[in-house]
């Protein structure tokens, strides 16, 4: 059933909405939709990756704006809601010296991308550099996933169809675990 939904014509706009929201305030990464969408239609792998990349960078601009213009209201609420206060303070200090590298590296990891985007705005990081670094790192992340799924799709598809519930729970536990690690290690 998931593969049928992932192949629906409304799946690409839904992926774009999720990727946009994840770039600024929503906790679920677009990978949860990207994977089944590519598996459902491997010929569209690059379109799906490009959609996720573009929407994620645009959502990142909203996150940047929240940090830059509205941190005292919206930004603090997002950071506090996910327990990321300590991690954000650490990011602020690191941005002075390693801003571009932080965006490039953290955009590839399970660390919530919204933290990177809001912190970039709070630090008043150069907007042009933020956009190109976000496009590179998010593009790499989604393109690598799409390429692997495109190349090895059928074996992975059968695995996901047979063990989807387990894979979904493992992914959600990994996302929550990332938030917990940030809270206690940040």
PDB file of N, CA, C and O in Angstrom, residues 25-88:
ATOM      1  N   UNK A  25      10.839  24.053  10.976  1.00  0.00           N
ATOM      2  CA  UNK A  25      10.141  23.853  12.249  1.00  0.00           C
ATOM      3  C   UNK A  25       9.638  22.439  12.504  1.00  0.00           C
ATOM      4  O   UNK A  25       9.302  22.102  13.630  1.00  0.00           O
ATOM      5  N   UNK A  26       9.550  21.587  11.514  1.00  0.00           N
ATOM      6  CA  UNK A  26       8.921  20.280  11.658  1.00  0.00           C
ATOM      7  C   UNK A  26       9.966  19.204  11.953  1.00  0.00           C
ATOM      8  O   UNK A  26      11.026  19.192  11.335  1.00  0.00           O
ATOM      9  N   UNK A  27       9.690  18.267  12.873  1.00  0.00           N
ATOM     10  CA  UNK A  27      10.729  17.323  13.299  1.00  0.00           C
ATOM     11  C   UNK A  27      10.975  16.123  12.389  1.00  0.00           C
ATOM     12  O   UNK A  27      11.989  15.460  12.521  1.00  0.00           O
ATOM     13  N   UNK A  28      10.102  15.827  11.454  1.00  0.00           N
ATOM     14  CA  UNK A  28      10.254  14.602  10.654  1.00  0.00           C
ATOM     15  C   UNK A  28      10.984  14.918   9.348  1.00  0.00           C
ATOM     16  O   UNK A  28      10.551  15.758   8.579  1.00  0.00           O
ATOM     17  N   UNK A  29      12.106  14.229   9.090  1.00  0.00           N
ATOM     18  CA  UNK A  29      12.872  14.507   7.876  1.00  0.00           C
ATOM     19  C   UNK A  29      12.181  13.956   6.630  1.00  0.00           C
ATOM     20  O   UNK A  29      11.424  12.984   6.695  1.00  0.00           O
ATOM     21  N   UNK A  30      12.456  14.550   5.471  1.00  0.00           N
ATOM     22  CA  UNK A  30      11.807  14.136   4.231  1.00  0.00           C
ATOM     23  C   UNK A  30      12.195  12.741   3.759  1.00  0.00           C
ATOM     24  O   UNK A  30      11.530  12.167   2.906  1.00  0.00           O
ATOM     25  N   UNK A  31      13.220  12.170   4.344  1.00  0.00           N
ATOM     26  CA  UNK A  31      13.666  10.840   3.949  1.00  0.00           C
ATOM     27  C   UNK A  31      12.553   9.797   4.102  1.00  0.00           C
ATOM     28  O   UNK A  31      12.513   8.822   3.356  1.00  0.00           O
ATOM     29  N   UNK A  32      11.643  10.010   5.062  1.00  0.00           N
ATOM     30  CA  UNK A  32      10.561   9.048   5.274  1.00  0.00           C
ATOM     31  C   UNK A  32       9.637   8.973   4.060  1.00  0.00           C
ATOM     32  O   UNK A  32       8.969   7.954   3.872  1.00  0.00           O
ATOM     33  N   UNK A  33       9.606  10.014   3.259  1.00  0.00           N
ATOM     34  CA  UNK A  33       8.823   9.988   2.013  1.00  0.00           C
ATOM     35  C   UNK A  33       9.716   9.717   0.806  1.00  0.00           C
ATOM     36  O   UNK A  33       9.310   9.040  -0.127  1.00  0.00           O
ATOM     37  N   UNK A  34      10.909  10.258   0.808  1.00  0.00           N
ATOM     38  CA  UNK A  34      11.811  10.112  -0.328  1.00  0.00           C
ATOM     39  C   UNK A  34      12.091   8.644  -0.626  1.00  0.00           C
ATOM     40  O   UNK A  34      12.026   8.213  -1.781  1.00  0.00           O
ATOM     41  N   UNK A  35      12.383   7.862   0.386  1.00  0.00           N
ATOM     42  CA  UNK A  35      12.744   6.456   0.191  1.00  0.00           C
ATOM     43  C   UNK A  35      11.631   5.681  -0.512  1.00  0.00           C
ATOM     44  O   UNK A  35      11.867   5.097  -1.574  1.00  0.00           O
ATOM     45  N   UNK A  36      10.408   5.659   0.028  1.00  0.00           N
ATOM     46  CA  UNK A  36       9.379   4.886  -0.676  1.00  0.00           C
ATOM     47  C   UNK A  36       9.015   5.475  -2.040  1.00  0.00           C
ATOM     48  O   UNK A  36       8.645   4.735  -2.960  1.00  0.00           O
ATOM     49  N   UNK A  37       9.148   6.787  -2.200  1.00  0.00           N
ATOM     50  CA  UNK A  37       8.829   7.391  -3.501  1.00  0.00           C
ATOM     51  C   UNK A  37       9.813   6.939  -4.576  1.00  0.00           C
ATOM     52  O   UNK A  37       9.414   6.625  -5.692  1.00  0.00           O
ATOM     53  N   UNK A  38      11.096   6.917  -4.253  1.00  0.00           N
ATOM     54  CA  UNK A  38      12.087   6.465  -5.228  1.00  0.00           C
ATOM     55  C   UNK A  38      11.896   4.980  -5.503  1.00  0.00           C
ATOM     56  O   UNK A  38      11.972   4.539  -6.651  1.00  0.00           O
ATOM     57  N   UNK A  39      11.628   4.214  -4.457  1.00  0.00           N
ATOM     58  CA  UNK A  39      11.421   2.785  -4.657  1.00  0.00           C
ATOM     59  C   UNK A  39      10.185   2.504  -5.510  1.00  0.00           C
ATOM     60  O   UNK A  39      10.162   1.544  -6.277  1.00  0.00           O
ATOM     61  N   UNK A  40       9.165   3.342  -5.387  1.00  0.00           N
ATOM     62  CA  UNK A  40       7.937   3.154  -6.167  1.00  0.00           C
ATOM     63  C   UNK A  40       8.133   3.511  -7.634  1.00  0.00           C
ATOM     64  O   UNK A  40       7.469   2.951  -8.506  1.00  0.00           O
ATOM     65  N   UNK A  41       9.045   4.444  -7.911  1.00  0.00           N
ATOM     66  CA  UNK A  41       9.261   4.872  -9.295  1.00  0.00           C
ATOM     67  C   UNK A  41      10.712   5.319  -9.446  1.00  0.00           C
ATOM     68  O   UNK A  41      11.026   6.506  -9.360  1.00  0.00           O
ATOM     69  N   UNK A  42      11.592   4.362  -9.661  1.00  0.00           N
ATOM     70  CA  UNK A  42      13.027   4.649  -9.696  1.00  0.00           C
ATOM     71  C   UNK A  42      13.426   5.568 -10.844  1.00  0.00           C
ATOM     72  O   UNK A  42      14.435   6.261 -10.756  1.00  0.00           O
ATOM     73  N   UNK A  43      12.648   5.599 -11.920  1.00  0.00           N
ATOM     74  CA  UNK A  43      12.966   6.503 -13.042  1.00  0.00           C
ATOM     75  C   UNK A  43      12.881   7.970 -12.607  1.00  0.00           C
ATOM     76  O   UNK A  43      13.486   8.834 -13.228  1.00  0.00           O
ATOM     77  N   UNK A  44      12.127   8.251 -11.563  1.00  0.00           N
ATOM     78  CA  UNK A  44      11.959   9.636 -11.099  1.00  0.00           C
ATOM     79  C   UNK A  44      12.878   9.970  -9.915  1.00  0.00           C
ATOM     80  O   UNK A  44      12.683  10.979  -9.251  1.00  0.00           O
ATOM     81  N   UNK A  45      13.871   9.141  -9.660  1.00  0.00           N
ATOM     82  CA  UNK A  45      14.752   9.312  -8.499  1.00  0.00           C
ATOM     83  C   UNK A  45      15.358  10.715  -8.437  1.00  0.00           C
ATOM     84  O   UNK A  45      15.382  11.355  -7.385  1.00  0.00           O
ATOM     85  N   UNK A  46      15.829  11.206  -9.573  1.00  0.00           N
ATOM     86  CA  UNK A  46      16.530  12.503  -9.580  1.00  0.00           C
ATOM     87  C   UNK A  46      15.542  13.657  -9.409  1.00  0.00           C
ATOM     88  O   UNK A  46      15.866  14.648  -8.752  1.00  0.00           O
ATOM     89  N   UNK A  47      14.358  13.537  -9.968  1.00  0.00           N
ATOM     90  CA  UNK A  47      13.319  14.553  -9.748  1.00  0.00           C
ATOM     91  C   UNK A  47      12.927  14.596  -8.273  1.00  0.00           C
ATOM     92  O   UNK A  47      12.776  15.674  -7.693  1.00  0.00           O
ATOM     93  N   UNK A  48      12.779  13.431  -7.685  1.00  0.00           N
ATOM     94  CA  UNK A  48      12.399  13.356  -6.271  1.00  0.00           C
ATOM     95  C   UNK A  48      13.503  13.967  -5.409  1.00  0.00           C
ATOM     96  O   UNK A  48      13.222  14.761  -4.500  1.00  0.00           O
ATOM     97  N   UNK A  49      14.761  13.631  -5.675  1.00  0.00           N
ATOM     98  CA  UNK A  49      15.881  14.205  -4.916  1.00  0.00           C
ATOM     99  C   UNK A  49      15.962  15.715  -5.115  1.00  0.00           C
ATOM    100  O   UNK A  49      16.193  16.470  -4.153  1.00  0.00           O
ATOM    101  N   UNK A  50      15.763  16.179  -6.347  1.00  0.00           N
ATOM    102  CA  UNK A  50      15.807  17.620  -6.623  1.00  0.00           C
ATOM    103  C   UNK A  50      14.663  18.350  -5.924  1.00  0.00           C
ATOM    104  O   UNK A  50      14.859  19.460  -5.397  1.00  0.00           O
ATOM    105  N   UNK A  51      13.493  17.738  -5.888  1.00  0.00           N
ATOM    106  CA  UNK A  51      12.352  18.342  -5.189  1.00  0.00           C
ATOM    107  C   UNK A  51      12.648  18.465  -3.698  1.00  0.00           C
ATOM    108  O   UNK A  51      12.429  19.525  -3.102  1.00  0.00           O
ATOM    109  N   UNK A  52      13.153  17.389  -3.100  1.00  0.00           N
ATOM    110  CA  UNK A  52      13.485  17.424  -1.671  1.00  0.00           C
ATOM    111  C   UNK A  52      14.558  18.471  -1.383  1.00  0.00           C
ATOM    112  O   UNK A  52      14.466  19.219  -0.407  1.00  0.00           O
ATOM    113  N   UNK A  53      15.552  18.555  -2.257  1.00  0.00           N
ATOM    114  CA  UNK A  53      16.634  19.528  -2.079  1.00  0.00           C
ATOM    115  C   UNK A  53      16.116  20.957  -2.160  1.00  0.00           C
ATOM    116  O   UNK A  53      16.375  21.778  -1.268  1.00  0.00           O
ATOM    117  N   UNK A  54      15.394  21.263  -3.209  1.00  0.00           N
ATOM    118  CA  UNK A  54      14.890  22.620  -3.418  1.00  0.00           C
ATOM    119  C   UNK A  54      13.976  23.054  -2.273  1.00  0.00           C
ATOM    120  O   UNK A  54      14.137  24.143  -1.719  1.00  0.00           O
ATOM    121  N   UNK A  55      13.033  22.194  -1.924  1.00  0.00           N
ATOM    122  CA  UNK A  55      12.095  22.538  -0.853  1.00  0.00           C
ATOM    123  C   UNK A  55      12.807  22.653   0.489  1.00  0.00           C
ATOM    124  O   UNK A  55      12.473  23.525   1.303  1.00  0.00           O
ATOM    125  N   UNK A  56      13.802  21.813   0.724  1.00  0.00           N
ATOM    126  CA  UNK A  56      14.545  21.872   1.981  1.00  0.00           C
ATOM    127  C   UNK A  56      15.323  23.182   2.095  1.00  0.00           C
ATOM    128  O   UNK A  56      15.346  23.811   3.160  1.00  0.00           O
ATOM    129  N   UNK A  57      15.945  23.602   1.003  1.00  0.00           N
ATOM    130  CA  UNK A  57      16.694  24.870   1.023  1.00  0.00           C
ATOM    131  C   UNK A  57      15.730  26.048   1.213  1.00  0.00           C
ATOM    132  O   UNK A  57      16.016  26.968   1.985  1.00  0.00           O
ATOM    133  N   UNK A  58      14.584  26.014   0.538  1.00  0.00           N
ATOM    134  CA  UNK A  58      13.590  27.086   0.722  1.00  0.00           C
ATOM    135  C   UNK A  58      13.066  27.099   2.162  1.00  0.00           C
ATOM    136  O   UNK A  58      12.911  28.165   2.763  1.00  0.00           O
ATOM    137  N   UNK A  59      12.804  25.911   2.716  1.00  0.00           N
ATOM    138  CA  UNK A  59      12.402  25.834   4.122  1.00  0.00           C
ATOM    139  C   UNK A  59      13.517  26.316   5.034  1.00  0.00           C
ATOM    140  O   UNK A  59      13.274  26.937   6.067  1.00  0.00           O
ATOM    141  N   UNK A  60      14.767  26.036   4.629  1.00  0.00           N
ATOM    142  CA  UNK A  60      15.911  26.527   5.387  1.00  0.00           C
ATOM    143  C   UNK A  60      15.963  28.045   5.418  1.00  0.00           C
ATOM    144  O   UNK A  60      16.363  28.647   6.419  1.00  0.00           O
ATOM    145  N   UNK A  61      15.532  28.671   4.325  1.00  0.00           N
ATOM    146  CA  UNK A  61      15.466  30.145   4.314  1.00  0.00           C
ATOM    147  C   UNK A  61      14.441  30.650   5.329  1.00  0.00           C
ATOM    148  O   UNK A  61      14.668  31.677   5.980  1.00  0.00           O
ATOM    149  N   UNK A  62      13.327  29.928   5.482  1.00  0.00           N
ATOM    150  CA  UNK A  62      12.360  30.294   6.520  1.00  0.00           C
ATOM    151  C   UNK A  62      12.985  30.118   7.896  1.00  0.00           C
ATOM    152  O   UNK A  62      12.848  30.988   8.764  1.00  0.00           O
ATOM    153  N   UNK A  63      13.702  29.011   8.107  1.00  0.00           N
ATOM    154  CA  UNK A  63      14.400  28.805   9.379  1.00  0.00           C
ATOM    155  C   UNK A  63      15.419  29.903   9.649  1.00  0.00           C
ATOM    156  O   UNK A  63      15.531  30.420  10.756  1.00  0.00           O
ATOM    157  N   UNK A  64      16.157  30.283   8.612  1.00  0.00           N
ATOM    158  CA  UNK A  64      17.130  31.379   8.722  1.00  0.00           C
ATOM    159  C   UNK A  64      16.414  32.669   9.133  1.00  0.00           C
ATOM    160  O   UNK A  64      16.865  33.384  10.034  1.00  0.00           O
ATOM    161  N   UNK A  65      15.289  32.958   8.468  1.00  0.00           N
ATOM    162  CA  UNK A  65      14.522  34.170   8.793  1.00  0.00           C
ATOM    163  C   UNK A  65      13.990  34.124  10.228  1.00  0.00           C
ATOM    164  O   UNK A  65      13.984  35.151  10.916  1.00  0.00           O
ATOM    165  N   UNK A  66      13.568  32.954  10.678  1.00  0.00           N
ATOM    166  CA  UNK A  66      13.107  32.821  12.069  1.00  0.00           C
ATOM    167  C   UNK A  66      14.246  33.180  13.012  1.00  0.00           C
ATOM    168  O   UNK A  66      14.054  33.934  13.969  1.00  0.00           O
ATOM    169  N   UNK A  67      15.443  32.643  12.741  1.00  0.00           N
ATOM    170  CA  UNK A  67      16.591  32.960  13.592  1.00  0.00           C
ATOM    171  C   UNK A  67      17.015  34.410  13.497  1.00  0.00           C
ATOM    172  O   UNK A  67      17.361  35.041  14.494  1.00  0.00           O
ATOM    173  N   UNK A  68      16.980  34.964  12.297  1.00  0.00           N
ATOM    174  CA  UNK A  68      17.454  36.328  12.064  1.00  0.00           C
ATOM    175  C   UNK A  68      16.472  37.376  12.601  1.00  0.00           C
ATOM    176  O   UNK A  68      16.866  38.309  13.293  1.00  0.00           O
ATOM    177  N   UNK A  69      15.187  37.199  12.279  1.00  0.00           N
ATOM    178  CA  UNK A  69      14.202  38.231  12.587  1.00  0.00           C
ATOM    179  C   UNK A  69      13.312  37.926  13.792  1.00  0.00           C
ATOM    180  O   UNK A  69      12.810  38.850  14.428  1.00  0.00           O
ATOM    181  N   UNK A  70      13.076  36.662  14.046  1.00  0.00           N
ATOM    182  CA  UNK A  70      12.055  36.330  15.048  1.00  0.00           C
ATOM    183  C   UNK A  70      12.540  35.341  16.100  1.00  0.00           C
ATOM    184  O   UNK A  70      11.756  34.580  16.655  1.00  0.00           O
ATOM    185  N   UNK A  71      13.830  35.366  16.382  1.00  0.00           N
ATOM    186  CA  UNK A  71      14.321  34.390  17.351  1.00  0.00           C
ATOM    187  C   UNK A  71      13.694  34.586  18.722  1.00  0.00           C
ATOM    188  O   UNK A  71      13.372  33.613  19.406  1.00  0.00           O
ATOM    189  N   UNK A  72      13.512  35.807  19.132  1.00  0.00           N
ATOM    190  CA  UNK A  72      12.969  36.077  20.470  1.00  0.00           C
ATOM    191  C   UNK A  72      11.562  35.505  20.649  1.00  0.00           C
ATOM    192  O   UNK A  72      11.132  35.252  21.774  1.00  0.00           O
ATOM    193  N   UNK A  73      10.846  35.256  19.552  1.00  0.00           N
ATOM    194  CA  UNK A  73       9.489  34.719  19.669  1.00  0.00           C
ATOM    195  C   UNK A  73       9.427  33.299  19.104  1.00  0.00           C
ATOM    196  O   UNK A  73       9.464  32.332  19.846  1.00  0.00           O
ATOM    197  N   UNK A  74       9.384  33.165  17.802  1.00  0.00           N
ATOM    198  CA  UNK A  74       9.209  31.856  17.154  1.00  0.00           C
ATOM    199  C   UNK A  74      10.444  30.975  17.336  1.00  0.00           C
ATOM    200  O   UNK A  74      10.330  29.799  17.690  1.00  0.00           O
ATOM    201  N   UNK A  75      11.614  31.515  17.082  1.00  0.00           N
ATOM    202  CA  UNK A  75      12.846  30.721  17.135  1.00  0.00           C
ATOM    203  C   UNK A  75      13.086  30.105  18.502  1.00  0.00           C
ATOM    204  O   UNK A  75      13.412  28.921  18.609  1.00  0.00           O
ATOM    205  N   UNK A  76      12.941  30.890  19.551  1.00  0.00           N
ATOM    206  CA  UNK A  76      13.116  30.341  20.897  1.00  0.00           C
ATOM    207  C   UNK A  76      12.106  29.247  21.190  1.00  0.00           C
ATOM    208  O   UNK A  76      12.422  28.259  21.835  1.00  0.00           O
ATOM    209  N   UNK A  77      10.867  29.423  20.704  1.00  0.00           N
ATOM    210  CA  UNK A  77       9.839  28.408  20.924  1.00  0.00           C
ATOM    211  C   UNK A  77      10.230  27.092  20.259  1.00  0.00           C
ATOM    212  O   UNK A  77      10.129  26.023  20.862  1.00  0.00           O
ATOM    213  N   UNK A  78      10.705  27.157  18.995  1.00  0.00           N
ATOM    214  CA  UNK A  78      11.109  25.939  18.284  1.00  0.00           C
ATOM    215  C   UNK A  78      12.260  25.266  19.015  1.00  0.00           C
ATOM    216  O   UNK A  78      12.237  24.064  19.282  1.00  0.00           O
ATOM    217  N   UNK A  79      13.274  26.042  19.376  1.00  0.00           N
ATOM    218  CA  UNK A  79      14.447  25.492  20.047  1.00  0.00           C
ATOM    219  C   UNK A  79      14.062  24.912  21.402  1.00  0.00           C
ATOM    220  O   UNK A  79      14.463  23.800  21.760  1.00  0.00           O
ATOM    221  N   UNK A  80      13.273  25.622  22.168  1.00  0.00           N
ATOM    222  CA  UNK A  80      12.840  25.162  23.497  1.00  0.00           C
ATOM    223  C   UNK A  80      11.943  23.931  23.373  1.00  0.00           C
ATOM    224  O   UNK A  80      12.071  22.974  24.148  1.00  0.00           O
ATOM    225  N   UNK A  81      11.056  23.930  22.386  1.00  0.00           N
ATOM    226  CA  UNK A  81      10.123  22.818  22.188  1.00  0.00           C
ATOM    227  C   UNK A  81      10.858  21.500  21.940  1.00  0.00           C
ATOM    228  O   UNK A  81      10.394  20.446  22.363  1.00  0.00           O
ATOM    229  N   UNK A  82      11.994  21.557  21.267  1.00  0.00           N
ATOM    230  CA  UNK A  82      12.771  20.354  20.989  1.00  0.00           C
ATOM    231  C   UNK A  82      13.943  20.177  21.953  1.00  0.00           C
ATOM    232  O   UNK A  82      14.764  19.276  21.767  1.00  0.00           O
ATOM    233  N   UNK A  83      14.040  21.026  22.989  1.00  0.00           N
ATOM    234  CA  UNK A  83      15.086  20.893  23.989  1.00  0.00           C
ATOM    235  C   UNK A  83      16.483  21.113  23.438  1.00  0.00           C
ATOM    236  O   UNK A  83      17.424  20.438  23.842  1.00  0.00           O
ATOM    237  N   UNK A  84      16.628  22.065  22.523  1.00  0.00           N
ATOM    238  CA  UNK A  84      17.897  22.264  21.836  1.00  0.00           C
ATOM    239  C   UNK A  84      18.630  23.535  22.265  1.00  0.00           C
ATOM    240  O   UNK A  84      19.506  24.014  21.549  1.00  0.00           O
ATOM    241  N   UNK A  85      18.319  24.065  23.445  1.00  0.00           N
ATOM    242  CA  UNK A  85      18.919  25.324  23.882  1.00  0.00           C
ATOM    243  C   UNK A  85      20.443  25.244  23.977  1.00  0.00           C
ATOM    244  O   UNK A  85      21.157  26.115  23.482  1.00  0.00           O
ATOM    245  N   UNK A  86      20.950  24.191  24.623  1.00  0.00           N
ATOM    246  CA  UNK A  86      22.392  24.043  24.792  1.00  0.00           C
ATOM    247  C   UNK A  86      23.076  23.867  23.442  1.00  0.00           C
ATOM    248  O   UNK A  86      24.127  24.454  23.185  1.00  0.00           O
ATOM    249  N   UNK A  87      22.472  23.054  22.582  1.00  0.00           N
ATOM    250  CA  UNK A  87      23.051  22.829  21.257  1.00  0.00           C
ATOM    251  C   UNK A  87      23.096  24.131  20.455  1.00  0.00           C
ATOM    252  O   UNK A  87      24.071  24.389  19.744  1.00  0.00           O
ATOM    253  N   UNK A  88      22.065  24.961  20.573  1.00  0.00           N
ATOM    254  CA  UNK A  88      22.038  26.224  19.837  1.00  0.00           C
ATOM    255  C   UNK A  88      23.139  27.154  20.331  1.00  0.00           C
ATOM    256  O   UNK A  88      23.817  27.795  19.527  1.00  0.00           O
TER     257      UNK A  88
END
